[in-house]
C-alpha positions in Angstrom: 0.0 0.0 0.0 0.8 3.8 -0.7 0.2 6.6 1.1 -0.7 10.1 -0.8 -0.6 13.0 1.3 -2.1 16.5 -0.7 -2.2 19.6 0.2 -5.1 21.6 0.7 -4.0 24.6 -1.2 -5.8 25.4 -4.5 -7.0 22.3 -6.9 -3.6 21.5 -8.7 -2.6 19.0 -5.7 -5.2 16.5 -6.0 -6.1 16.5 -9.6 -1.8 15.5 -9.9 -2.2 13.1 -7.4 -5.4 11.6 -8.4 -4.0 11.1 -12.1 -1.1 9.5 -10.7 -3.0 7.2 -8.2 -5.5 5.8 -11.2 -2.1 4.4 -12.9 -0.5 2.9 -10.2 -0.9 -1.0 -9.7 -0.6 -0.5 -6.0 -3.2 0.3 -3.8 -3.3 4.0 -3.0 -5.0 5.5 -0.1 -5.2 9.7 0.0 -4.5 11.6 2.8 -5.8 15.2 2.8 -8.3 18.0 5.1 -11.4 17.3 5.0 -14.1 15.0 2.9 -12.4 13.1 0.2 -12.3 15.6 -3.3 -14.2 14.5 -6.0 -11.7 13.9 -8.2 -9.9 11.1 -5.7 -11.5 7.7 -6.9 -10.0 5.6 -3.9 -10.0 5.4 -0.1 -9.6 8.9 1.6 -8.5 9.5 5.2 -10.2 12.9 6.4 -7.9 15.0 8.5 -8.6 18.0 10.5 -7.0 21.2 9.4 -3.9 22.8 10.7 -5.5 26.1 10.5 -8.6 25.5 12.3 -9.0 27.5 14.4 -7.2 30.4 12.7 -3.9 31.1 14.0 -4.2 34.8 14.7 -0.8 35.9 16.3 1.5 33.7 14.0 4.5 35.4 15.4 3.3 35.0 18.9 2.5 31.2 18.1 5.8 30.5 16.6 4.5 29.2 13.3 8.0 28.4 11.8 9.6 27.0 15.4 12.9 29.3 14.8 12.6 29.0 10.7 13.8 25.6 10.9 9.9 24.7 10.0 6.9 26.1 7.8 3.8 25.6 9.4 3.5 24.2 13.4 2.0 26.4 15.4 2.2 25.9 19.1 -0.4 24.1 21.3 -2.9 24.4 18.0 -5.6 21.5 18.4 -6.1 20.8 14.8 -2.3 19.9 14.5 -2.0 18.1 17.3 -5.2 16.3 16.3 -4.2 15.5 12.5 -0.8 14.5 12.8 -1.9 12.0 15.7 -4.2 10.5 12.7 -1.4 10.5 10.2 0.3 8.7 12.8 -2.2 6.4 13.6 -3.2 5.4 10.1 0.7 4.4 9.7 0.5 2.3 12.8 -2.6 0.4 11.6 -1.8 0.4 7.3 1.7 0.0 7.7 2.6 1.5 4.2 5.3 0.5 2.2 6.0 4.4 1.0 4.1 7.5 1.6 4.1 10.5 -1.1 3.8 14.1 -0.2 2.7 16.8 -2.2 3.4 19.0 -0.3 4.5 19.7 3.4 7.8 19.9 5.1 6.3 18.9 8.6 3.9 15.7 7.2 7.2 14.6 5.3 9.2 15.0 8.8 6.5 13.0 10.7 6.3 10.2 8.1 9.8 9.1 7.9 10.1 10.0 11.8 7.4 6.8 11.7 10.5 5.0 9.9 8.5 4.7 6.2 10.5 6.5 3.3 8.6 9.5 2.2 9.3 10.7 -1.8 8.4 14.8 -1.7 6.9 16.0 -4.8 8.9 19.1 -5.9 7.8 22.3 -6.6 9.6 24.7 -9.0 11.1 28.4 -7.3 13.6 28.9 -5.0 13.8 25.8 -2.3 16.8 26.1 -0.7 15.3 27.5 2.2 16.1 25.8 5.5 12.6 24.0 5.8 12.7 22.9 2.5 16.4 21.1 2.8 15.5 19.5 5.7 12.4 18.1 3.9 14.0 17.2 0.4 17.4 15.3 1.9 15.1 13.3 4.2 13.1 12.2 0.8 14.1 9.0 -0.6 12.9 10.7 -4.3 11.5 14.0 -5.7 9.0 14.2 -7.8 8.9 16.6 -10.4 6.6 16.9 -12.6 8.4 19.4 -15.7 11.2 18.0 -17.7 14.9 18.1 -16.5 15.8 21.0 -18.7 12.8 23.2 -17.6 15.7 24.1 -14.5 18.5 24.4 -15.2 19.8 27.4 -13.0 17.4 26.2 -9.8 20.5 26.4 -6.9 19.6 22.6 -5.7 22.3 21.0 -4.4 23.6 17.4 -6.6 22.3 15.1 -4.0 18.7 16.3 -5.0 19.7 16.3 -8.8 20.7 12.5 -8.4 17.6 11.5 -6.9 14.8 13.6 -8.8 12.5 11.5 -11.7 11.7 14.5 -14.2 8.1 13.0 -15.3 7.3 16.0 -17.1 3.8 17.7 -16.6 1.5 15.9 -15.0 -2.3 16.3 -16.4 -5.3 15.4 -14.9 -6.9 15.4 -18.3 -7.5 12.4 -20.5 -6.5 11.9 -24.2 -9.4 10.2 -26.3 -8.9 7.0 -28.1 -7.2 8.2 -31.3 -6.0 11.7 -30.2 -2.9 13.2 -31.4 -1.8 15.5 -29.5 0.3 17.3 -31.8 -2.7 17.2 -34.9 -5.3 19.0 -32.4 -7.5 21.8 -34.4 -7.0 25.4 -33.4 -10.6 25.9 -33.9 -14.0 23.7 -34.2 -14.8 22.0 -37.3 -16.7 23.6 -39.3 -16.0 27.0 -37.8 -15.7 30.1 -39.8 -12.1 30.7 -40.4 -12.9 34.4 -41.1 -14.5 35.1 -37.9 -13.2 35.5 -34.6 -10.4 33.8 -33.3 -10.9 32.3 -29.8 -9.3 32.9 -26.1 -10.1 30.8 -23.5 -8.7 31.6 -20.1 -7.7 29.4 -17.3 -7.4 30.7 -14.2 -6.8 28.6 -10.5 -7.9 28.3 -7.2 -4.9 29.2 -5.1 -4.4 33.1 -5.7 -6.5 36.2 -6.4 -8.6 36.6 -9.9 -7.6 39.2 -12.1 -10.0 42.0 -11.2 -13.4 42.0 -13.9 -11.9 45.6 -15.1 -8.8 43.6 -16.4 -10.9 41.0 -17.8 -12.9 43.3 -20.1 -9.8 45.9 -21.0 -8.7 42.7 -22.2 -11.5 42.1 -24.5 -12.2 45.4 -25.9 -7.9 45.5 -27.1 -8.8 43.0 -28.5 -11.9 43.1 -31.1 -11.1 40.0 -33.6 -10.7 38.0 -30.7 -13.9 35.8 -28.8 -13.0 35.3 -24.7 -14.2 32.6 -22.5 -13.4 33.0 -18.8 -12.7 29.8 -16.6 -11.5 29.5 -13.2 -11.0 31.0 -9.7 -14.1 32.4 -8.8 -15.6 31.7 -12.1 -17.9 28.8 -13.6 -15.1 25.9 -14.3 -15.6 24.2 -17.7 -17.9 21.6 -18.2 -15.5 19.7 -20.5 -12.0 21.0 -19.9 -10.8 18.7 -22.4 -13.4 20.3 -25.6 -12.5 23.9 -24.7 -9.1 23.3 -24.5 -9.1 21.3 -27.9 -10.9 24.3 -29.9 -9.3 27.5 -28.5 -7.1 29.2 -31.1 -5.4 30.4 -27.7 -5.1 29.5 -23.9 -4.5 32.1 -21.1 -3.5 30.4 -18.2 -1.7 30.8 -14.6 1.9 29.0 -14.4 0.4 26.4 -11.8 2.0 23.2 -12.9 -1.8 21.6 -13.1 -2.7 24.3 -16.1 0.5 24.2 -17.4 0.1 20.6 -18.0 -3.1 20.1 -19.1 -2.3 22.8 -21.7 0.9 21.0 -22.5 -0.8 17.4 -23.0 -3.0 18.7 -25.7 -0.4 21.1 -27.1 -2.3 24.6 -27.3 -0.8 27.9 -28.3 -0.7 29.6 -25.1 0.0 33.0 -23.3 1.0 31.4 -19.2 1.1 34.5 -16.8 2.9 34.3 -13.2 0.8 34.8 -10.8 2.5 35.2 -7.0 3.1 32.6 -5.0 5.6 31.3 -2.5 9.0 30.6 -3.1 8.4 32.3 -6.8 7.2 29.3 -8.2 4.8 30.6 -10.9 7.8 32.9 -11.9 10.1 29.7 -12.0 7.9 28.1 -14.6 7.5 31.3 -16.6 11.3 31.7 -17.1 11.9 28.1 -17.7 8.5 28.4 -20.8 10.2 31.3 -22.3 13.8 29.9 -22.3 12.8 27.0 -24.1 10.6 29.0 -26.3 7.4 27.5 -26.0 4.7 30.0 -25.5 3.9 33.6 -25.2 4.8 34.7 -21.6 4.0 37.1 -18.7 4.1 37.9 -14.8 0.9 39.6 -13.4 -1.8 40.3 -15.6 -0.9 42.1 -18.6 -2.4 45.5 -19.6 -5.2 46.2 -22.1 -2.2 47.3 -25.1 0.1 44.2 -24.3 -2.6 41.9 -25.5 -3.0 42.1 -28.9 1.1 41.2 -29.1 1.1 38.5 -26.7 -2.0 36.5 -28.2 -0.3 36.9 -31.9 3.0 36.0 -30.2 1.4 32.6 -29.1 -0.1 31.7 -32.7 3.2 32.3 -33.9 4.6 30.5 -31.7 2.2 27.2 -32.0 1.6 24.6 -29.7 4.3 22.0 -30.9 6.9 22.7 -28.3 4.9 22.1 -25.8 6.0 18.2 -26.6 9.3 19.0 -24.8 7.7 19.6 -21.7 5.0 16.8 -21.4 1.5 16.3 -20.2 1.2 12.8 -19.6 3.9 12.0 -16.4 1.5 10.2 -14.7 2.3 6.9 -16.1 6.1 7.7 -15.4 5.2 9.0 -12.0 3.4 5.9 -11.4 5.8 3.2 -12.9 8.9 5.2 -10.6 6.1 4.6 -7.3 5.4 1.1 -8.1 9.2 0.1 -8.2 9.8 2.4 -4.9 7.3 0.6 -3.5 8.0 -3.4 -4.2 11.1 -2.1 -3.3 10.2 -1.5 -0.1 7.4 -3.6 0.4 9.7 -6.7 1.7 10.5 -4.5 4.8 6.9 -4.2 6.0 6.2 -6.3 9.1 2.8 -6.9 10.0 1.2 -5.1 13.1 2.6 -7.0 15.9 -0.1 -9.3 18.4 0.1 -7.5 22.0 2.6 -4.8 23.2 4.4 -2.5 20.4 6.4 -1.3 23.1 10.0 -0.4 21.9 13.1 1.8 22.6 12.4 5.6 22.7 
């Protein structure tokens, strides 16, 4: 058995995880705050969240325990109470390997609980202290970009030596037949005179663009049609279809978007928004070093959009093959192996006292 931690934060977490989980051959069982997520098709162990009740004096409550951590917060109930479950479930499950995407302290607790732990990497400056402590403890990173995307990321070779480069991880599905790199830029039949489509992707985990942005955007922009999906507006009802027959694609640098629109190889405009640890910005820079999309930080203004939208229809959607979209069957086949691996060290529960040295 597997364990698969995910973080709470924004949606890109458990759609990654799920698509890895529905190729693995082992059993997988998630790990996360709160009711299982719709898109997790297995068992699901609820955990109380670490910020419940809100932490309102995070210096007073030593949140970071001296910087060696991120997120511990003294004498906080929900804590306490979830890692004692994490704990717990080990006890009882006895997993042969636990993946966590992503938390320093749940990767600390894990192996503490003597069962290797592989972290899955985010892009953007990790050498922090709580982040080394995390990824030399891991017996693998995860990455899901390819090993060029960074080149100039700081991380020690020890990390290097260890990391499986699976490439974007998507949640979405190709149909029987697909090719990725044939995909029509608009729907059959369409008008090739008429207007040329935008849709925009936008996640979970950061502020919207403020409605005054969107529209600028549109009137710049009069030979071009806009859908609007994401954040705190109505998702797609087939992801997959809009993606397929958008001349364009706006998205966030989240490594969930950014895969989904590498798998089906759209040409694509992917903006930084901020985040921790400049991981948005991360991605950005590694897209526009290896030239393949039209790219930005924040959201651009109304007279940068008419250049950046024909930038990404010169630029296509073909190179988007050198960064990937389907490393879920990679990350699954590297978490298979890890885990027969390992699976000839798991004892059973033992019958009576589990008693042993402290």
């Amino acid at each position: 058995m597997i364990g698969y931690y995910v973080h709470h934060q924004g949606s890109g977490h458990v759609r990654r995880a799920a698509a890895v989980a529905r190729r693995m051959q082992h059993d997988v069982v998630g790990l996360g705050s709160g009711p299982r997520p719709p898109e997790w098709d297995g068992a699901w162990v609820a955990l109380p969240r670490d910020d419940d009740p809100p932490v309102t004096n995070p210096e007073g409550a030593d949140v970071t325990a001296g910087g060696v951590l991120h997120w511990a917060p003294r004498h906080h109930p929900g804590l306490r109470a979830r890692h004692r479950m994490i704990a717990d479930w080990i006890e009882e499950e006895r997993p042969a390997l636990v993946v966590v995407d992503v938390s320093v302290e749940v990767t600390l607790l894990v192996r503490l609980c003597g069962v290797p732990v592989v972290v899955g990497a985010m892009p953007g400056d990790r050498t922090d202290r709580p982040h080394r402590l995390a990824y030399d403890v891991a017996e693998a990173l995860l990455a899901p970009w390819p090993a060029q995307a960074h080149p100039d990321n700081g991380w020690p070779q020890a990390w290097t030596d260890k990391t499986w480069h699976v490439g974007g991880i998507s949640a979405l599905d190709l149909g029987a037949g697909d090719d990725p790199g044939g995909m029509p830029s608009r729907a059959a039949g369409a008008d090739a005179s008429g207007p040329r489509d935008v849709l925009v992707l936008w996640g979970t985990g950061g502020d919207d663009p403020d409605q005054g942005g969107y529209a600028e955007a549109q009137r710049a922009t009069p030979g071009w049609r806009w859908t609007f999906r994401g954040g705190r507006l109505p998702a797609a009802d087939d992801l997959g279809a809009e993606l397929r027959t958008a001349d364009v694609v706006v998205c966030h640098a989240g490594q969930g978007s950014v895969a989904d629109v590498a798998l089906l190889r759209r040409p694509a405009v992917v903006l930084a928004q901020p985040r921790p640890h400049a991981e948005q910005e991360a991605t950005v820079r590694a897209i526009a070093r290896m030239g393949i999309a039209a790219t930005g930080v924040g959201w651009p203004s109304a007279q940068e959009w008419s250049g950046l939208l024909a930038e990404a229809l010169a630029t296509g959607g073909a190179g988007w093959q050198r960064w990937g979209g389907d490393g879920a069957l990679a990350a699954a086949a590297h978490l298979d192996e890890l885990a027969d691996r390992f699976s000839a060290e798991v004892t059973p529960p033992p019958q009576g006292s589990t008693e042993g040295p402290a």
